[in-house]
Amino acid sequence: MGAGPDGLEPGRGTAQAAVRYGIDFAATADRTGFTGTAGQTLVLELPVSHSPDSVWANLASAVILVGTGDGSPADHRQAGAALAGKARGRGSVTVSWGGESEAVTQGLVQGYLLGAYQPVKYGQGGRAARSPKKGTGDLTLLGSYSQAALDRARTMAVATALARDLGNWPSNWKTPATFADRAAAAAAGRGSVRVTSFGPDEVAALGMGGLVAVGSAAWRGPAADPSRGPRLLLATHTPKGVKGAPHIAIVGKGITFDSGGLDIKPPSGMAAMKTDMAGGATALAVVLAAAELAVPAKVTAVVPLAQNSVGAGSYRPGDVVTVYGGTTVEVGDTDAEGRLVLADALAYATATLGPDYLIDIATLTGAAKVALGPRAGAVFSSDGTLAARIEESGAALGESWWRLPLPEDLEEALVSENADLSSTAKSGVGAGAVTAALFLRRFAGSTRWAHLDVAGPARAASARDWTAPGATGFGVHTLTALVERLA
Ligand code: BES
Ligand code: MN
Ligand code: ZN
C-alpha cells in the first residue's frame, strides 16, 4: 500500500484480498497507524484452523501489509526488503501484483531477494550451511509482471549473494587458490564464460612485481603455502554471435586478507580485512551476471589475488618493485598493497586485452570511507561521461556514488628519488583516496578508465535496508547495469 497525497492508497489486488479474507484493510491500517510509508509493515497473523468448515480454513497464515511510499522503484525496493524481513522463517510469500512498470517490479524483487540473503555459518572443516529455519521462502507475484524485470533482479541478486559469500568467507579457508577454484566452479555450466588463472610462478614470470611482492610473505616464507601464493584470475564473458561487441575489463582488488604486512595494522583496523577482496568478488559476479543476461558486450574480470602477510618473506617499505610493463615503484607503506597489485592488473589488462573501457573496483583506502562514509562509493575518472554513467547506473538500483577529483597538482606527491614513482604520497599531503587514484591512473594508459573505491560500502557493520552485516556485494548492481548500458 502506498502513501498518496490523500492518505493510504491500496495497491493492486488489495481489494480482492480484502474480499477473500474478509478484512477491511483501510480501517485496520487506520486503527494501527499504518500510513504506507516505504518499508513500513503490518503483520496480521491469521488464526490456524483444522476444521474444513471454518472461515479460516485454507488461508495463508498471515497477511502482511507493506508500505510502498510514493510508488517509485526505490520505495518498492525498500518495501521488498521489509517484506523479506517479515517473511523470514514463514515459507513462501505471495504478493498481489500487476501492471506495475518494469523498474518497479525490478525494485520490489531486488529488495526482496537482497533482503532475503542469509550469511552462511561454518562448521567443521569449513563446511558451509545456511539455517533453513531462518530462511525466506519463494516469492510469487500474483498477476501480470515483466519477466525481463524479474530476471534482471534475480540475476543481480544471485550475483550479489555470490560476492557476499566470497567476502564473508573466512581467510583461513579463503586463499588465492581457493578463490580461483570457487570462481571456476561458479562459472561451470555457463557456456559464454571462460575462467583461467596464472599461478605464483607464472605471475612472477610475467613480471608482475607488485603482486609477487605483496603475496610473497604468504608464499615464500618459512611457512610457505602454495595455495596462498599470488595469482591472477581472469574470467571472460564472450557474447555469442555479436560482431564488434565492446570489451569492458573490470579489474577487482583480490587481497584475501590484509594484515598490512610489515606496516602491520592495529587490531581494530585488521578485523574486517577478510573482505579486502570485495572488488575482485564484484568483478567476477558481474561477469557471471552479464553471461546470465546475455549482455552483448565482452566483459572480462581481472582479479589479482594475494594475501598480504607478515613473515620472513615479507616485502619491505623502501623496496623498489617493477610492475608489469616495466614501471618501477618504491614501496612507501606495505599496507598500501592494493594499488601495487592493481598496477600489475591494470597494466596487464591494457597491454593484453586492449579493452574499450577499463574499470577498477577496490577496497582501496580508509580515506575514501572517511570522505564519503560507510554507504557511498567514490568514483574517479578523467572521463566525465563514464563517471556520470556509473553514478546513474548505481542511483537507479540503490547504490550511491560520488565523484571525486583527480587534481593534477597532486601528481608531484608521488615522485620518488629511487623509482619511477612512489606507491604512497609524501606525508602531509592528505587526500589519501585521491592520491591512490592518481597512482592507479598511471597504469591505465590511454584507455577510458574509472576507479571505484568501495572501502566504505563493501562492508556493513549492521543490518540496514536490504543489507545484512558483513560483505555487501556493493557495486554488482551498478556494474552489471553499466555493462548493459555500454553494450
Ligand atoms: N584495505 C585497506 C583499505 C581499507 C581500509 C578498506 C578500511 C576497508 C576499510 C588498504 O589496503 C589500506 O590499508 N590502505 C591504507 C593506505 C595507506 C597505507 C596509504 C589506508 O587506507 O590506510
Ligand atoms: Mn592495506
Ligand atoms: Zn587492502
Coordinates of C-alpha atoms and ligand atoms in Angstrom, one line a residue:
M1 CA 0.0 0.0 0.0
G2 CA 1.3 3.4 -0.9
A3 CA 1.2 6.7 0.9
G4 CA -0.6 9.1 -1.5
P5 CA -1.5 12.7 -1.1
D6 CA -5.0 11.8 0.1
G7 CA -3.8 9.2 2.5
L8 CA -3.4 5.5 2.1
E9 CA -3.6 4.2 -1.4
P10 CA -4.3 0.5 -1.8
G11 CA -2.0 -1.4 -4.2
R12 CA -3.3 -3.6 -7.0
G13 CA -5.0 -6.7 -5.8
T14 CA -5.7 -5.3 -2.3
A15 CA -9.5 -5.2 -3.0
Q16 CA -9.5 -8.9 -4.0
A17 CA -7.5 -9.8 -0.9
A18 CA -9.9 -7.8 1.3
V19 CA -12.8 -9.8 -0.1
R20 CA -11.0 -13.1 0.2
Y21 CA -10.0 -12.6 3.8
G22 CA -13.0 -10.5 4.8
I23 CA -10.7 -7.8 6.2
D24 CA -11.2 -4.0 5.9
F25 CA -7.6 -3.2 5.3
A26 CA -8.1 0.6 5.3
A27 CA -9.8 0.6 8.7
T28 CA -7.2 -1.9 10.1
A29 CA -4.4 0.3 8.8
D30 CA -6.0 3.4 10.3
R31 CA -6.5 1.8 13.7
T32 CA -2.8 0.7 13.9
G33 CA -1.2 3.8 12.5
F34 CA -0.1 2.2 9.3
T35 CA 0.3 5.0 6.7
G36 CA 2.1 3.3 3.8
T37 CA 5.5 4.9 4.0
A38 CA 8.1 2.9 2.2
G39 CA 9.1 -0.2 4.1
Q40 CA 6.5 0.1 6.8
T41 CA 4.9 -3.3 7.6
L42 CA 1.9 -4.5 9.4
V43 CA 1.7 -8.3 10.0
L44 CA -1.8 -9.6 10.5
E45 CA -1.4 -13.1 11.9
L46 CA -4.4 -15.2 11.0
P47 CA -5.9 -18.0 13.1
V48 CA -4.9 -21.5 12.3
S49 CA -7.9 -23.8 11.9
H50 CA -8.0 -27.5 11.2
S51 CA -11.7 -27.5 10.6
P52 CA -12.5 -27.6 6.8
D53 CA -15.8 -25.6 7.5
S54 CA -14.0 -22.8 9.3
V55 CA -13.8 -19.4 7.5
W56 CA -10.1 -19.6 8.3
A57 CA -9.5 -22.9 6.5
N58 CA -7.2 -22.9 3.5
L59 CA -6.0 -19.4 4.0
A60 CA -2.5 -18.0 4.4
S61 CA -1.0 -17.9 7.9
A62 CA -0.6 -14.2 7.8
V63 CA -1.4 -11.2 5.7
I64 CA 1.4 -8.6 5.6
L65 CA 0.6 -5.0 4.6
V66 CA 3.7 -3.4 3.2
G67 CA 4.1 0.4 2.6
T68 CA 5.3 1.3 -0.9
G69 CA 5.6 5.0 -0.3
D70 CA 5.4 7.1 -3.4
G71 CA 5.3 4.1 -5.6
S72 CA 8.7 4.7 -7.1
P73 CA 11.2 1.8 -7.8
A74 CA 13.3 3.0 -4.9
D75 CA 10.3 2.8 -2.5
H76 CA 9.4 -0.6 -3.9
R77 CA 13.0 -1.8 -3.2
Q78 CA 12.5 -0.7 0.4
A79 CA 9.2 -2.4 0.5
G80 CA 10.6 -5.6 -0.9
A81 CA 13.4 -5.6 1.7
A82 CA 10.9 -5.0 4.5
L83 CA 8.7 -7.8 3.3
A84 CA 11.7 -10.2 3.2
G85 CA 12.5 -9.3 6.8
K86 CA 8.9 -10.1 7.9
A87 CA 8.8 -13.2 5.7
R88 CA 11.8 -14.8 7.3
G89 CA 11.0 -18.3 8.6
R90 CA 7.5 -18.2 7.2
G91 CA 7.7 -20.2 4.0
S92 CA 6.6 -18.8 0.7
V93 CA 5.1 -15.3 0.1
T94 CA 2.5 -14.3 -2.5
V95 CA 2.2 -10.7 -3.5
S96 CA -0.8 -9.2 -5.2
W97 CA 0.7 -7.6 -8.2
G98 CA 0.1 -6.5 -11.7
G99 CA 0.5 -3.6 -14.2
E100 CA 3.5 -2.0 -12.5
S101 CA 6.4 -0.7 -14.6
E102 CA 9.5 -2.8 -15.2
A103 CA 11.6 -0.7 -12.9
V104 CA 9.0 -1.0 -10.1
T105 CA 8.9 -4.8 -10.5
Q106 CA 12.7 -5.0 -10.5
G107 CA 12.8 -2.7 -7.4
L108 CA 10.4 -4.9 -5.4
V109 CA 12.1 -8.2 -6.4
Q110 CA 15.6 -6.8 -5.9
G111 CA 14.7 -5.6 -2.4
Y112 CA 13.1 -8.9 -1.5
L113 CA 15.9 -11.1 -2.8
L114 CA 18.7 -9.0 -1.3
G115 CA 16.9 -8.7 1.9
A116 CA 16.4 -12.5 2.0
Y117 CA 20.2 -13.1 1.9
Q118 CA 21.4 -15.1 4.8
P119 CA 25.1 -15.4 5.6
V120 CA 26.4 -19.0 5.8
K121 CA 27.5 -20.5 9.1
Y122 CA 30.7 -22.5 9.0
G123 CA 31.0 -25.9 10.6
Q124 CA 33.9 -28.3 11.0
G125 CA 36.5 -28.2 8.2
G126 CA 34.9 -25.1 6.7
R127 CA 31.7 -26.7 5.7
A128 CA 29.2 -24.0 5.0
A129 CA 25.5 -24.2 5.7
R130 CA 22.5 -21.8 5.9
S131 CA 19.9 -22.4 8.6
P132 CA 16.7 -23.5 6.9
K133 CA 14.6 -22.1 9.8
K134 CA 15.8 -18.6 9.3
G135 CA 15.4 -18.8 5.5
T136 CA 13.0 -16.7 3.5
G137 CA 10.6 -18.5 1.1
D138 CA 10.0 -18.1 -2.5
L139 CA 8.3 -15.0 -3.8
T140 CA 5.2 -15.4 -6.1
L141 CA 3.9 -12.4 -7.9
L142 CA 0.1 -12.9 -8.3
G143 CA -0.9 -11.1 -11.5
S144 CA 1.0 -9.7 -14.5
Y145 CA 4.6 -8.6 -14.4
S146 CA 7.6 -8.2 -16.7
Q147 CA 9.5 -11.4 -16.8
A148 CA 12.6 -9.5 -18.0
A149 CA 12.5 -7.2 -15.0
L150 CA 12.2 -10.2 -12.7
D151 CA 15.1 -12.0 -14.4
R152 CA 17.3 -8.9 -14.1
A153 CA 16.5 -8.5 -10.4
R154 CA 17.1 -12.2 -9.7
T155 CA 20.3 -12.4 -11.7
M156 CA 21.8 -9.4 -10.0
A157 CA 20.7 -10.6 -6.6
V158 CA 22.2 -14.1 -7.2
A159 CA 25.5 -12.4 -8.3
T160 CA 25.4 -10.2 -5.2
A161 CA 24.9 -13.2 -3.0
L162 CA 28.0 -14.8 -4.5
A163 CA 30.0 -11.6 -3.9
R164 CA 28.7 -11.5 -0.3
D165 CA 29.5 -15.2 0.3
L166 CA 33.1 -14.7 -1.0
G167 CA 33.6 -11.7 1.2
N168 CA 32.2 -13.4 4.3
W169 CA 34.3 -16.4 3.7
P170 CA 36.9 -16.6 6.5
S171 CA 40.5 -16.1 5.4
N172 CA 41.8 -19.3 6.9
W173 CA 39.9 -21.0 4.0
K174 CA 39.9 -18.2 1.5
T175 CA 43.2 -18.2 -0.3
P176 CA 44.2 -17.0 -3.8
A177 CA 43.9 -20.7 -4.9
T178 CA 40.6 -21.5 -3.3
F179 CA 39.1 -18.2 -4.5
A180 CA 40.2 -19.1 -8.1
D181 CA 38.6 -22.6 -7.6
R182 CA 35.3 -21.1 -6.5
A183 CA 35.4 -18.8 -9.4
A184 CA 35.8 -21.7 -11.8
A185 CA 33.1 -23.6 -10.1
A186 CA 30.7 -20.7 -10.2
A187 CA 31.3 -20.3 -13.9
A188 CA 30.8 -24.0 -14.7
G189 CA 27.9 -24.6 -17.0
R190 CA 27.8 -21.0 -18.3
G191 CA 28.8 -21.5 -21.8
S192 CA 29.8 -18.0 -22.6
V193 CA 32.3 -17.7 -19.6
R194 CA 35.9 -18.9 -19.6
V195 CA 37.9 -18.8 -16.4
T196 CA 41.7 -19.1 -16.3
S197 CA 44.3 -18.2 -13.7
F198 CA 48.1 -17.8 -13.6
G199 CA 49.8 -19.3 -10.6
P200 CA 52.6 -17.8 -8.5
D201 CA 55.4 -18.9 -10.8
E202 CA 53.6 -17.7 -13.9
V203 CA 52.7 -14.4 -12.2
A204 CA 56.4 -13.9 -11.4
A205 CA 57.4 -14.9 -15.0
L206 CA 55.0 -12.4 -16.4
G207 CA 56.8 -9.7 -14.5
M208 CA 54.1 -8.8 -12.0
G209 CA 56.4 -7.5 -9.4
G210 CA 53.7 -5.8 -7.3
L211 CA 51.6 -8.9 -7.0
V212 CA 54.7 -11.0 -6.2
A213 CA 55.9 -8.5 -3.5
V214 CA 52.6 -8.3 -1.8
G215 CA 52.0 -12.0 -1.9
S216 CA 55.5 -13.1 -1.0
A217 CA 55.3 -13.5 2.8
A218 CA 52.3 -15.9 2.5
W219 CA 54.0 -17.8 -0.4
R220 CA 57.7 -17.9 0.1
G221 CA 58.2 -17.5 3.9
P222 CA 59.2 -20.4 6.2
A223 CA 55.5 -21.4 6.5
A224 CA 55.2 -21.4 2.7
D225 CA 51.8 -22.5 1.4
P226 CA 51.4 -22.8 -2.3
S227 CA 47.6 -22.2 -2.0
R228 CA 48.4 -18.8 -0.6
G229 CA 50.8 -17.7 -3.3
P230 CA 49.8 -14.8 -5.6
R231 CA 47.5 -15.5 -8.6
L232 CA 45.9 -13.6 -11.4
L233 CA 42.4 -14.7 -12.2
L234 CA 40.7 -14.0 -15.5
A235 CA 37.0 -14.6 -16.2
T236 CA 35.6 -13.6 -19.6
H237 CA 32.1 -13.5 -20.9
T238 CA 32.1 -13.5 -24.7
P239 CA 28.6 -12.9 -26.2
K240 CA 27.6 -15.4 -28.9
G241 CA 27.2 -14.1 -32.5
V242 CA 27.8 -10.4 -31.7
K243 CA 30.1 -8.6 -34.1
G244 CA 32.0 -5.6 -32.9
A245 CA 30.9 -6.0 -29.3
P246 CA 32.7 -3.6 -27.0
H247 CA 35.1 -5.0 -24.5
I248 CA 34.9 -4.0 -20.9
A249 CA 37.6 -5.0 -18.5
I250 CA 36.8 -4.9 -14.8
V251 CA 39.9 -5.1 -12.5
G252 CA 39.0 -6.1 -8.9
K253 CA 41.3 -6.0 -5.9
G254 CA 41.6 -9.5 -4.6
I255 CA 43.5 -9.3 -1.3
T256 CA 42.3 -12.4 0.5
F257 CA 43.5 -11.0 3.8
D258 CA 45.2 -7.6 4.5
S259 CA 47.3 -7.7 7.7
G260 CA 49.1 -4.6 6.5
G261 CA 52.3 -6.5 6.1
L262 CA 55.4 -5.2 8.0
D263 CA 53.5 -1.9 8.4
I264 CA 51.1 -4.0 10.3
K265 CA 47.5 -2.8 11.0
P266 CA 46.3 -2.3 14.6
P267 CA 43.7 -4.9 15.7
S268 CA 40.8 -2.5 15.2
G269 CA 41.8 -2.0 11.5
M270 CA 42.6 -5.6 10.8
A271 CA 39.4 -7.3 11.9
A272 CA 37.5 -6.5 8.8
M273 CA 40.2 -7.3 6.3
K274 CA 38.9 -10.7 5.1
T275 CA 36.7 -8.6 2.9
D276 CA 39.6 -6.9 1.2
M277 CA 38.9 -9.0 -1.9
A278 CA 35.4 -7.4 -2.3
G279 CA 36.3 -5.6 -5.5
G280 CA 37.5 -8.9 -7.0
A281 CA 34.4 -10.7 -6.0
T282 CA 32.3 -8.0 -7.5
A283 CA 34.2 -8.1 -10.8
L284 CA 33.7 -11.9 -11.0
A285 CA 30.0 -11.6 -10.1
V286 CA 29.4 -9.0 -12.8
V287 CA 30.9 -11.3 -15.5
L288 CA 28.6 -14.1 -14.3
A289 CA 25.6 -11.7 -14.3
A290 CA 26.5 -10.4 -17.8
A291 CA 26.6 -14.0 -19.0
E292 CA 23.2 -14.9 -17.4
L293 CA 21.6 -11.8 -19.0
A294 CA 23.4 -12.5 -22.4
V295 CA 24.7 -8.9 -22.4
P296 CA 26.0 -8.2 -25.9
A297 CA 29.4 -7.0 -24.7
K298 CA 32.6 -8.8 -23.9
V299 CA 33.3 -8.5 -20.2
T300 CA 36.5 -9.6 -18.5
A301 CA 37.2 -9.7 -14.8
V302 CA 40.8 -9.4 -14.0
V303 CA 41.5 -10.2 -10.3
P304 CA 44.9 -10.0 -8.8
L305 CA 44.8 -12.3 -5.8
A306 CA 47.3 -12.3 -2.9
Q307 CA 47.4 -12.4 0.9
N308 CA 49.2 -9.5 2.5
S309 CA 51.0 -11.2 5.3
V310 CA 53.9 -10.7 7.8
G311 CA 56.9 -13.1 7.7
A312 CA 60.5 -13.6 6.8
G313 CA 59.5 -13.3 3.1
S314 CA 57.7 -10.0 3.6
Y315 CA 58.4 -7.1 1.2
R316 CA 59.6 -4.0 3.0
P317 CA 58.9 -0.3 3.0
G318 CA 61.5 1.2 0.7
D319 CA 61.7 -1.8 -1.6
V320 CA 61.6 -1.0 -5.3
V321 CA 59.4 -3.3 -7.3
T322 CA 59.0 -3.5 -11.1
V323 CA 55.4 -3.9 -12.1
Y324 CA 54.0 -5.4 -15.3
G325 CA 55.3 -3.3 -18.3
G326 CA 58.5 -2.2 -16.5
T327 CA 57.5 0.8 -14.3
T328 CA 59.4 0.8 -11.1
V329 CA 57.6 1.7 -7.8
E330 CA 59.1 2.5 -4.4
V331 CA 57.0 0.9 -1.7
G332 CA 56.0 3.7 0.7
D333 CA 54.0 1.5 3.0
T334 CA 53.4 -2.2 2.9
D335 CA 49.7 -1.6 3.9
A336 CA 49.2 0.3 0.6
E337 CA 49.2 -3.2 -1.1
G338 CA 46.1 -2.8 -3.1
R339 CA 47.5 -0.2 -5.6
L340 CA 50.5 -2.4 -6.2
V341 CA 48.5 -5.5 -7.2
L342 CA 46.1 -3.2 -9.2
A343 CA 49.0 -1.6 -11.0
D344 CA 50.1 -5.0 -12.4
A345 CA 46.5 -5.9 -13.3
L346 CA 45.7 -2.6 -14.9
A347 CA 48.9 -2.6 -16.9
Y348 CA 48.3 -6.3 -17.9
A349 CA 44.7 -5.6 -18.9
T350 CA 45.7 -2.5 -21.0
A351 CA 48.5 -4.3 -22.8
T352 CA 47.0 -7.8 -23.4
L353 CA 43.2 -7.2 -23.6
G354 CA 43.1 -3.8 -25.3
P355 CA 39.7 -3.1 -23.7
D356 CA 37.3 -0.2 -24.8
Y357 CA 36.7 0.5 -21.1
L358 CA 38.8 -0.2 -18.1
I359 CA 37.1 -0.1 -14.7
D360 CA 38.8 -1.0 -11.4
I361 CA 37.0 -1.6 -8.1
A362 CA 38.8 -1.9 -4.8
T363 CA 38.5 -1.6 -1.1
L364 CA 41.5 0.8 -1.5
T365 CA 41.7 3.5 1.1
G366 CA 40.4 4.2 4.6
A367 CA 40.4 7.8 3.3
A368 CA 37.5 7.1 0.9
K369 CA 35.5 5.9 3.9
V370 CA 36.4 9.0 5.8
A371 CA 35.4 11.2 2.9
L372 CA 32.1 9.6 2.0
G373 CA 31.0 7.4 4.9
P374 CA 30.1 3.8 5.0
R375 CA 27.4 3.6 2.3
A376 CA 28.7 5.5 -0.7
G377 CA 31.4 4.6 -3.2
A378 CA 33.9 7.0 -4.7
V379 CA 34.2 7.3 -8.5
F380 CA 37.4 8.7 -10.1
S381 CA 37.6 9.2 -13.8
S382 CA 39.1 11.6 -16.3
D383 CA 36.1 10.8 -18.5
G384 CA 33.1 12.7 -17.3
T385 CA 30.6 10.7 -19.4
L386 CA 31.8 7.4 -18.0
A387 CA 31.7 8.8 -14.4
A388 CA 28.1 10.0 -14.9
R389 CA 27.0 6.7 -16.4
I390 CA 28.4 4.9 -13.3
E391 CA 26.7 7.3 -10.9
E392 CA 23.4 6.9 -12.8
S393 CA 23.6 3.1 -13.1
G394 CA 24.1 2.9 -9.3
A395 CA 21.4 5.5 -8.4
A396 CA 18.8 3.6 -10.4
L397 CA 19.5 0.5 -8.4
G398 CA 20.1 1.8 -4.9
E399 CA 23.9 2.1 -4.9
S400 CA 25.1 5.6 -4.3
W401 CA 28.3 7.0 -5.8
W402 CA 30.1 10.4 -5.6
R403 CA 32.7 11.6 -8.0
L404 CA 35.9 12.8 -6.5
P405 CA 38.5 14.8 -8.5
L406 CA 41.9 13.9 -9.9
P407 CA 43.8 17.2 -9.3
E408 CA 46.9 17.4 -11.5
D409 CA 48.9 19.3 -8.9
L410 CA 48.9 16.3 -6.5
E411 CA 50.8 14.2 -9.0
E412 CA 54.1 15.5 -7.7
A413 CA 53.3 14.0 -4.3
L414 CA 54.0 10.6 -5.9
V415 CA 57.5 11.5 -7.0
S416 CA 60.3 9.1 -5.8
E417 CA 64.0 9.6 -5.6
N418 CA 64.6 5.9 -6.2
A419 CA 62.0 4.8 -8.7
D420 CA 59.6 6.0 -11.4
L421 CA 57.1 6.7 -8.7
S422 CA 56.3 6.1 -5.0
S423 CA 53.3 4.0 -4.0
T424 CA 52.2 6.5 -1.4
A425 CA 52.1 10.3 -1.3
K426 CA 54.5 12.3 0.7
S427 CA 53.4 12.8 4.3
G428 CA 51.2 15.7 5.0
V429 CA 49.6 15.9 1.5
G430 CA 46.3 14.3 2.7
A431 CA 43.6 13.3 0.2
G432 CA 44.6 9.7 0.5
A433 CA 41.8 8.4 -1.7
V434 CA 42.7 10.9 -4.4
T435 CA 46.5 10.2 -4.4
A436 CA 45.8 6.5 -4.6
A437 CA 43.6 7.1 -7.7
L438 CA 46.3 9.3 -9.3
F439 CA 48.7 6.4 -8.7
L440 CA 46.4 3.9 -10.5
R441 CA 45.8 6.3 -13.4
R442 CA 49.5 5.9 -14.4
F443 CA 48.7 2.2 -15.3
A444 CA 45.6 2.7 -17.3
G445 CA 47.4 4.2 -20.3
S446 CA 45.1 6.0 -22.7
T447 CA 42.2 3.6 -22.1
R448 CA 38.9 5.1 -21.0
W449 CA 39.2 4.3 -17.3
A450 CA 37.4 4.7 -14.0
H451 CA 38.4 3.8 -10.5
L452 CA 35.9 2.9 -7.8
D453 CA 36.9 3.0 -4.2
V454 CA 34.5 0.9 -2.1
A455 CA 36.4 0.8 1.2
G456 CA 33.3 2.2 2.9
P457 CA 30.3 0.4 1.3
A458 CA 31.8 -3.0 0.6
R459 CA 31.1 -3.9 4.2
A460 CA 28.3 -3.2 6.6
A461 CA 28.6 -3.1 10.4
S462 CA 24.9 -3.8 11.0
A463 CA 21.8 -4.8 9.1
R464 CA 20.0 -2.0 7.2
D465 CA 17.5 -1.9 4.3
W466 CA 18.4 -4.9 2.1
T467 CA 21.9 -5.3 3.5
A468 CA 23.0 -7.9 6.1
P469 CA 26.0 -7.3 8.3
G470 CA 29.3 -8.2 6.6
A471 CA 30.2 -8.1 3.0
T472 CA 27.5 -6.3 0.9
G473 CA 28.4 -7.0 -2.7
F474 CA 28.2 -3.3 -3.3
G475 CA 28.9 -2.5 -7.0
V476 CA 27.5 -5.6 -8.5
H477 CA 24.2 -3.8 -9.4
T478 CA 26.0 -0.7 -10.7
L479 CA 28.5 -2.5 -12.9
T480 CA 26.0 -5.0 -14.3
A481 CA 23.7 -2.1 -15.3
L482 CA 26.8 -0.3 -16.6
V483 CA 27.9 -3.1 -18.9
E484 CA 24.3 -3.4 -20.1
R485 CA 24.4 0.3 -21.0
L486 CA 27.8 0.2 -22.6
A487 CA 26.9 -2.8 -24.8
Ligands
BES1 N1 42.4 -2.5 2.5 C1 42.9 -1.2 3.0 C2 41.8 -0.1 2.9 C3 40.6 -0.2 3.8 C4 40.5 0.4 5.0 C5 39.5 -0.9 3.3 C6 39.4 0.3 5.8 C7 38.3 -1.0 4.1 C8 38.3 -0.4 5.3 C9 44.1 -0.8 2.2 O1 44.9 -1.8 1.8 C10 44.9 0.1 3.1 O2 45.4 -0.4 4.1 N2 45.1 1.3 2.8 C11 45.9 2.2 3.5 C12 46.8 3.0 2.6 C13 47.8 3.9 3.3 C14 48.8 3.0 4.0 C15 48.5 4.8 2.3 C16 44.9 3.1 4.3 O3 43.9 3.5 3.8 O4 45.2 3.5 5.5
MN2 MN 46.4 -2.4 3.2
ZN3 ZN 44.0 -3.6 1.5

